[in-house]
mmCIF file of C-alpha atoms in Angstrom:
data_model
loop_
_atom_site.group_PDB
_atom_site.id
_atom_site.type_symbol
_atom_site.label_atom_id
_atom_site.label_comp_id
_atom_site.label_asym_id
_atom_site.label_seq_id
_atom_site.Cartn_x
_atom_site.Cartn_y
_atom_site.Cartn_z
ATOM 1 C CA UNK A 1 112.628 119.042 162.155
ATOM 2 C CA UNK A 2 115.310 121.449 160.905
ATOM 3 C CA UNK A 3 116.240 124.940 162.665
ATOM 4 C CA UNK A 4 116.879 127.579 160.277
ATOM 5 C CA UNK A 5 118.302 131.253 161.203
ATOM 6 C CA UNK A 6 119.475 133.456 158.302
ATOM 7 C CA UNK A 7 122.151 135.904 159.320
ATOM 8 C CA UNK A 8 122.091 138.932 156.852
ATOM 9 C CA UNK A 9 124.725 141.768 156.898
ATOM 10 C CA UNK A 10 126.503 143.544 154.133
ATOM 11 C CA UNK A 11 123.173 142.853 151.904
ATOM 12 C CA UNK A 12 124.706 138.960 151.957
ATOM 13 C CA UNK A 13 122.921 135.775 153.370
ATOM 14 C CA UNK A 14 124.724 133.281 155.835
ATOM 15 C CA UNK A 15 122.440 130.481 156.522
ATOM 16 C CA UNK A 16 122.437 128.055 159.323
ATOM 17 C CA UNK A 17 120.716 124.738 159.461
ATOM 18 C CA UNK A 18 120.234 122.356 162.534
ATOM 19 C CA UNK A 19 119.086 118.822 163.252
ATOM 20 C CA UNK A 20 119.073 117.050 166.193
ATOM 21 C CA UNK A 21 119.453 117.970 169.836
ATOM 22 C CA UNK A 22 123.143 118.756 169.865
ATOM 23 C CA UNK A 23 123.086 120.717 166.341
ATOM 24 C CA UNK A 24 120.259 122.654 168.219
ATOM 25 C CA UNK A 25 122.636 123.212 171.224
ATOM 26 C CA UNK A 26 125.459 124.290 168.787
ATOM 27 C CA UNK A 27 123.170 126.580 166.666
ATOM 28 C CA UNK A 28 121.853 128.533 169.885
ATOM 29 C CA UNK A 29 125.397 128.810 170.614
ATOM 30 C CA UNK A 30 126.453 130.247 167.533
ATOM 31 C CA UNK A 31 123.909 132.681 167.517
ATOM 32 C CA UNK A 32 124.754 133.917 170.554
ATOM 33 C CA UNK A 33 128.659 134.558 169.770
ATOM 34 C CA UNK A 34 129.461 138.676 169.146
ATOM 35 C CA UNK A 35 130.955 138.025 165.774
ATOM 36 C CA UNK A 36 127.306 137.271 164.581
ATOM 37 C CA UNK A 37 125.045 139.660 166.271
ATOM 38 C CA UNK A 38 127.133 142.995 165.569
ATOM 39 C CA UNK A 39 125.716 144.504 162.405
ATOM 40 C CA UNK A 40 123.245 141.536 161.064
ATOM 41 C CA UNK A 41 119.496 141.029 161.068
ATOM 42 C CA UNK A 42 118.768 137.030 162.505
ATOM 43 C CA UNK A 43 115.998 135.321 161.266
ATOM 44 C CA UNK A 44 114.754 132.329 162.948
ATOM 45 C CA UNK A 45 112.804 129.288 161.706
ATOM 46 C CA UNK A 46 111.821 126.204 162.047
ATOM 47 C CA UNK A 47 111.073 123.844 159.282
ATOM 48 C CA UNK A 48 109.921 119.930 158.692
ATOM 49 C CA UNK A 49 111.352 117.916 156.836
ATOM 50 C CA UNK A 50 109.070 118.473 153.679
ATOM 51 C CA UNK A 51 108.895 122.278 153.796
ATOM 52 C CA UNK A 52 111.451 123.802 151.524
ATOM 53 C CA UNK A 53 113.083 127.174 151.962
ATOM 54 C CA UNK A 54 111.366 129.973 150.085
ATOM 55 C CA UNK A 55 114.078 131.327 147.141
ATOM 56 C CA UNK A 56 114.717 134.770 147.387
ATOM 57 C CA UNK A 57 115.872 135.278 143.632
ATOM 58 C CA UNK A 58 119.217 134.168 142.006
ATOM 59 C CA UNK A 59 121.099 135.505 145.066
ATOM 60 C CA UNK A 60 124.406 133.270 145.739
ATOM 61 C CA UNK A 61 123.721 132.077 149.475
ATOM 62 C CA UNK A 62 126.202 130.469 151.986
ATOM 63 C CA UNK A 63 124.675 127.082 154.280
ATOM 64 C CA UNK A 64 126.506 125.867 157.178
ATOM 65 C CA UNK A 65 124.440 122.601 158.084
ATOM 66 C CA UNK A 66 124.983 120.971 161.545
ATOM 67 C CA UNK A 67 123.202 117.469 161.460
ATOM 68 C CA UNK A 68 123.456 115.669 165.487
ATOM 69 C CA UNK A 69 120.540 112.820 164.868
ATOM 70 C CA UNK A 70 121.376 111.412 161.323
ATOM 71 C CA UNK A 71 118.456 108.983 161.461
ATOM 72 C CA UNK A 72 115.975 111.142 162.639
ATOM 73 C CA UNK A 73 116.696 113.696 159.545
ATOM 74 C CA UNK A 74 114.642 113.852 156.224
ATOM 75 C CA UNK A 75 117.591 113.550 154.446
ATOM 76 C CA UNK A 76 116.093 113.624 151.366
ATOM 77 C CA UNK A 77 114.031 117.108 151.911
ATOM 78 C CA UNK A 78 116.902 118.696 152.838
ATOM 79 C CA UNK A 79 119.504 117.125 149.834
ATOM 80 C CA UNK A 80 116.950 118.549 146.932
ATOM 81 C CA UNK A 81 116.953 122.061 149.074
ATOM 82 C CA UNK A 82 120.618 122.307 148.619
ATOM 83 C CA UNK A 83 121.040 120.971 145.523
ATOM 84 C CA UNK A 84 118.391 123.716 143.980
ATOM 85 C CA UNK A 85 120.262 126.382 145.620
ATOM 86 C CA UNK A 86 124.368 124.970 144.912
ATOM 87 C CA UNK A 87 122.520 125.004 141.234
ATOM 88 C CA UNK A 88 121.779 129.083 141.372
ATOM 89 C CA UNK A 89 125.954 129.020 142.525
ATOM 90 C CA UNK A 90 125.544 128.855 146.423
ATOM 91 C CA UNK A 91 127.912 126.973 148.312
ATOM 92 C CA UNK A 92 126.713 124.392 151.209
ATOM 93 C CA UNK A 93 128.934 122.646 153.864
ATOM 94 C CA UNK A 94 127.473 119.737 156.229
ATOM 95 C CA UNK A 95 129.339 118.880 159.612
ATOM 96 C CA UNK A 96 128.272 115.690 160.990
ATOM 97 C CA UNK A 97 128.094 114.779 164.534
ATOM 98 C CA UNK A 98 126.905 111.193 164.056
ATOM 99 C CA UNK A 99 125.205 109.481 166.896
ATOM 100 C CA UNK A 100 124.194 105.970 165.557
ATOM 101 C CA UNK A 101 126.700 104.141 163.478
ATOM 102 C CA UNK A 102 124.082 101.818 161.124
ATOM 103 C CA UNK A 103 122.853 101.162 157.444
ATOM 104 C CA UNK A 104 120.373 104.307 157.658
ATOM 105 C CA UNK A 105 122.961 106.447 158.567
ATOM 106 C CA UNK A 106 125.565 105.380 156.765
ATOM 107 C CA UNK A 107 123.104 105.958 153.449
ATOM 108 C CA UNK A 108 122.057 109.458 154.595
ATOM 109 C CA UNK A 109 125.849 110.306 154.742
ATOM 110 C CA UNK A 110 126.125 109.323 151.349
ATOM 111 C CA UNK A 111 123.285 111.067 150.466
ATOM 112 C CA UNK A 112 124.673 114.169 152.138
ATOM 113 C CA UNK A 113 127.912 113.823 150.572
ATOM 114 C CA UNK A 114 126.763 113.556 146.707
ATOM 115 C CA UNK A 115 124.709 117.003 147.099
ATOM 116 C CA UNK A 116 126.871 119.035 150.125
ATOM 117 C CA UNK A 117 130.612 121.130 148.187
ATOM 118 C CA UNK A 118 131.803 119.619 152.054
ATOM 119 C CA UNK A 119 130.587 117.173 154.099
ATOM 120 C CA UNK A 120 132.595 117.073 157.474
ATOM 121 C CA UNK A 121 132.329 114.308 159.739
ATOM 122 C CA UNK A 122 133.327 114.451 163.334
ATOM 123 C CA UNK A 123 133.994 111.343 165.276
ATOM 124 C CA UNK A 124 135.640 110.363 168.719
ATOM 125 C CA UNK A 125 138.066 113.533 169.085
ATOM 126 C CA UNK A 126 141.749 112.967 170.489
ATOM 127 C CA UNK A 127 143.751 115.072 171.582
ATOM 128 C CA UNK A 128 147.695 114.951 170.996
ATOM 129 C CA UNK A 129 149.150 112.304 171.492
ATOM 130 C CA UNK A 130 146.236 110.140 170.507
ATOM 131 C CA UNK A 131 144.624 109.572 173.366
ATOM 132 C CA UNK A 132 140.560 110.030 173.167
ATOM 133 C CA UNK A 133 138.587 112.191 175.053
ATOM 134 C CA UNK A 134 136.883 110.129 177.884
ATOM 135 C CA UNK A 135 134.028 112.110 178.867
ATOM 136 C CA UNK A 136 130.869 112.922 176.037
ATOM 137 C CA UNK A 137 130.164 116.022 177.875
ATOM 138 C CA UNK A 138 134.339 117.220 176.925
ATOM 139 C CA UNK A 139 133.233 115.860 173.527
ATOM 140 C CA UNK A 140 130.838 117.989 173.207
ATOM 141 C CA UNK A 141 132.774 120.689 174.449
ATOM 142 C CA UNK A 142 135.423 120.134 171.572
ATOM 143 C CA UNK A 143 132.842 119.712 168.727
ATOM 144 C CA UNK A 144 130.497 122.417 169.807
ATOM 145 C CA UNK A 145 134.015 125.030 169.441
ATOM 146 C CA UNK A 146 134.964 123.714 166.424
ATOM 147 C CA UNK A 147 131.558 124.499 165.064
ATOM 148 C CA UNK A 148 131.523 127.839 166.789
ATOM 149 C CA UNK A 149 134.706 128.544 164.799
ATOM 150 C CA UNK A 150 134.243 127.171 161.489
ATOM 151 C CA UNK A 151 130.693 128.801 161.724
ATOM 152 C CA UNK A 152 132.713 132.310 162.098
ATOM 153 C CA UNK A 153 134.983 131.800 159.293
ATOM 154 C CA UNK A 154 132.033 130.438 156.737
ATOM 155 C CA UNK A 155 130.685 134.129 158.408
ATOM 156 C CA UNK A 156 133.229 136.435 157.605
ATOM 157 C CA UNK A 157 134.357 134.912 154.290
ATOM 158 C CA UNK A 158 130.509 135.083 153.122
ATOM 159 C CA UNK A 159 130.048 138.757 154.174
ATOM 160 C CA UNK A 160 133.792 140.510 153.560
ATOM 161 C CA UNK A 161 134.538 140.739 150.395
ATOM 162 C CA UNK A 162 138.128 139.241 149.280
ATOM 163 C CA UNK A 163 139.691 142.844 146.829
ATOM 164 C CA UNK A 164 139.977 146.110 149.300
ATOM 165 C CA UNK A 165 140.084 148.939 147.856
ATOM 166 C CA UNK A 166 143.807 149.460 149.345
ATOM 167 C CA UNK A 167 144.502 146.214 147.534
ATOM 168 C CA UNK A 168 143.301 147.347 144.153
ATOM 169 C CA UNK A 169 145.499 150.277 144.282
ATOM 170 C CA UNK A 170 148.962 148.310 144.643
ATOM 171 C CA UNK A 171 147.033 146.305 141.969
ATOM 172 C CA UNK A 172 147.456 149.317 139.901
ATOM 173 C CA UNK A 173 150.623 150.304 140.816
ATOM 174 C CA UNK A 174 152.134 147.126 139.995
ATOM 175 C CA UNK A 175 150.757 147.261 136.090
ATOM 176 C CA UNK A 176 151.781 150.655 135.612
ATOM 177 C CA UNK A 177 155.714 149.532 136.657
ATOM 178 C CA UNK A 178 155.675 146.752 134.353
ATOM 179 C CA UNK A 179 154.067 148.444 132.018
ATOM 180 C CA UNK A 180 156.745 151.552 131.003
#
């Protein structure tokens, strides 16, 4: 089963997708950061593996996928879902937190990576010097910040738009000087 919020601000889409019982963790988590609830409408869903996600036009869409359980996912469901939408000019990134290291994991990861702009896959985490984190519980810890973070910059670069207007001015300014 996948979890599916949409946050909407700015009249843009930022949509977050979650399988598995740490993704779910992670995507509560995410939802419940500031950055995301000041000035956005959340939708919540949840969908199975078979049921796509209803297209709301042509609009160019932003997915942040957090996959936990790689084994338990309908991989397939959800590779034709992003494919359709990277087609209409959406961009889709995958983290992977994988649980299982076998042969149907290893194909869904290929699967993921032939239809996903990124595919990110997060193993053991170390910290300086090399040395790995004992504990899965500071693991988690680690992984479910990184997601928090990379969740608010996917955010922020989907809703703000790149040109200010103070920006288009020295724009401007500079043609005009080369210019005479």
């Amino acid at each position: 089963m996948l979890h599916f919020s949409k946050i909407s601000s700015q009249g843009k889409d930022f949509n977050l997708i979650a399988s598995g019982a740490l993704a779910f963790k992670i995507h509560n988590k995410i939802l419940k950061d500031e950055s995301f609830i000041a000035n956005a409408k959340i939708s919540r869903n949840m969908l199975l593996g078979s049921t796509a996600i209803k297209p709301a036009g042509a609009q160019k869409k932003v997915f942040f996928v957090i996959i936990s359980d790689l084994d338990k996912l309908n991989t397939e469901a959800l590779c034709k879902m992003i494919s359709k939408e990277r087609a209409n000019g959406s961009y889709a990134v995958c983290q992977v937190i994988p649980m299982y290291y076998n042969e149907p994991s290893f194909k869904a990861l290929k699967m993921l990576r032939q239809n996903f702009d990124e595919v990110i896959e997060l193993n053991k985490l170390t910290l300086g010097g090399g040395k790995a984190l004992v504990s899965t519980e500071q693991q988690h810890c680690m992984i479910t910040e990184y997601s928090i973070s990379m969740a608010r910059i996917m955010y922020h670069v989907c809703v703000k738009d790149f040109v200010s207007a103070p920006a288009r001015k020295v724009e401007k300014r500079y043609e005009e000087n080369t210019l005479a």
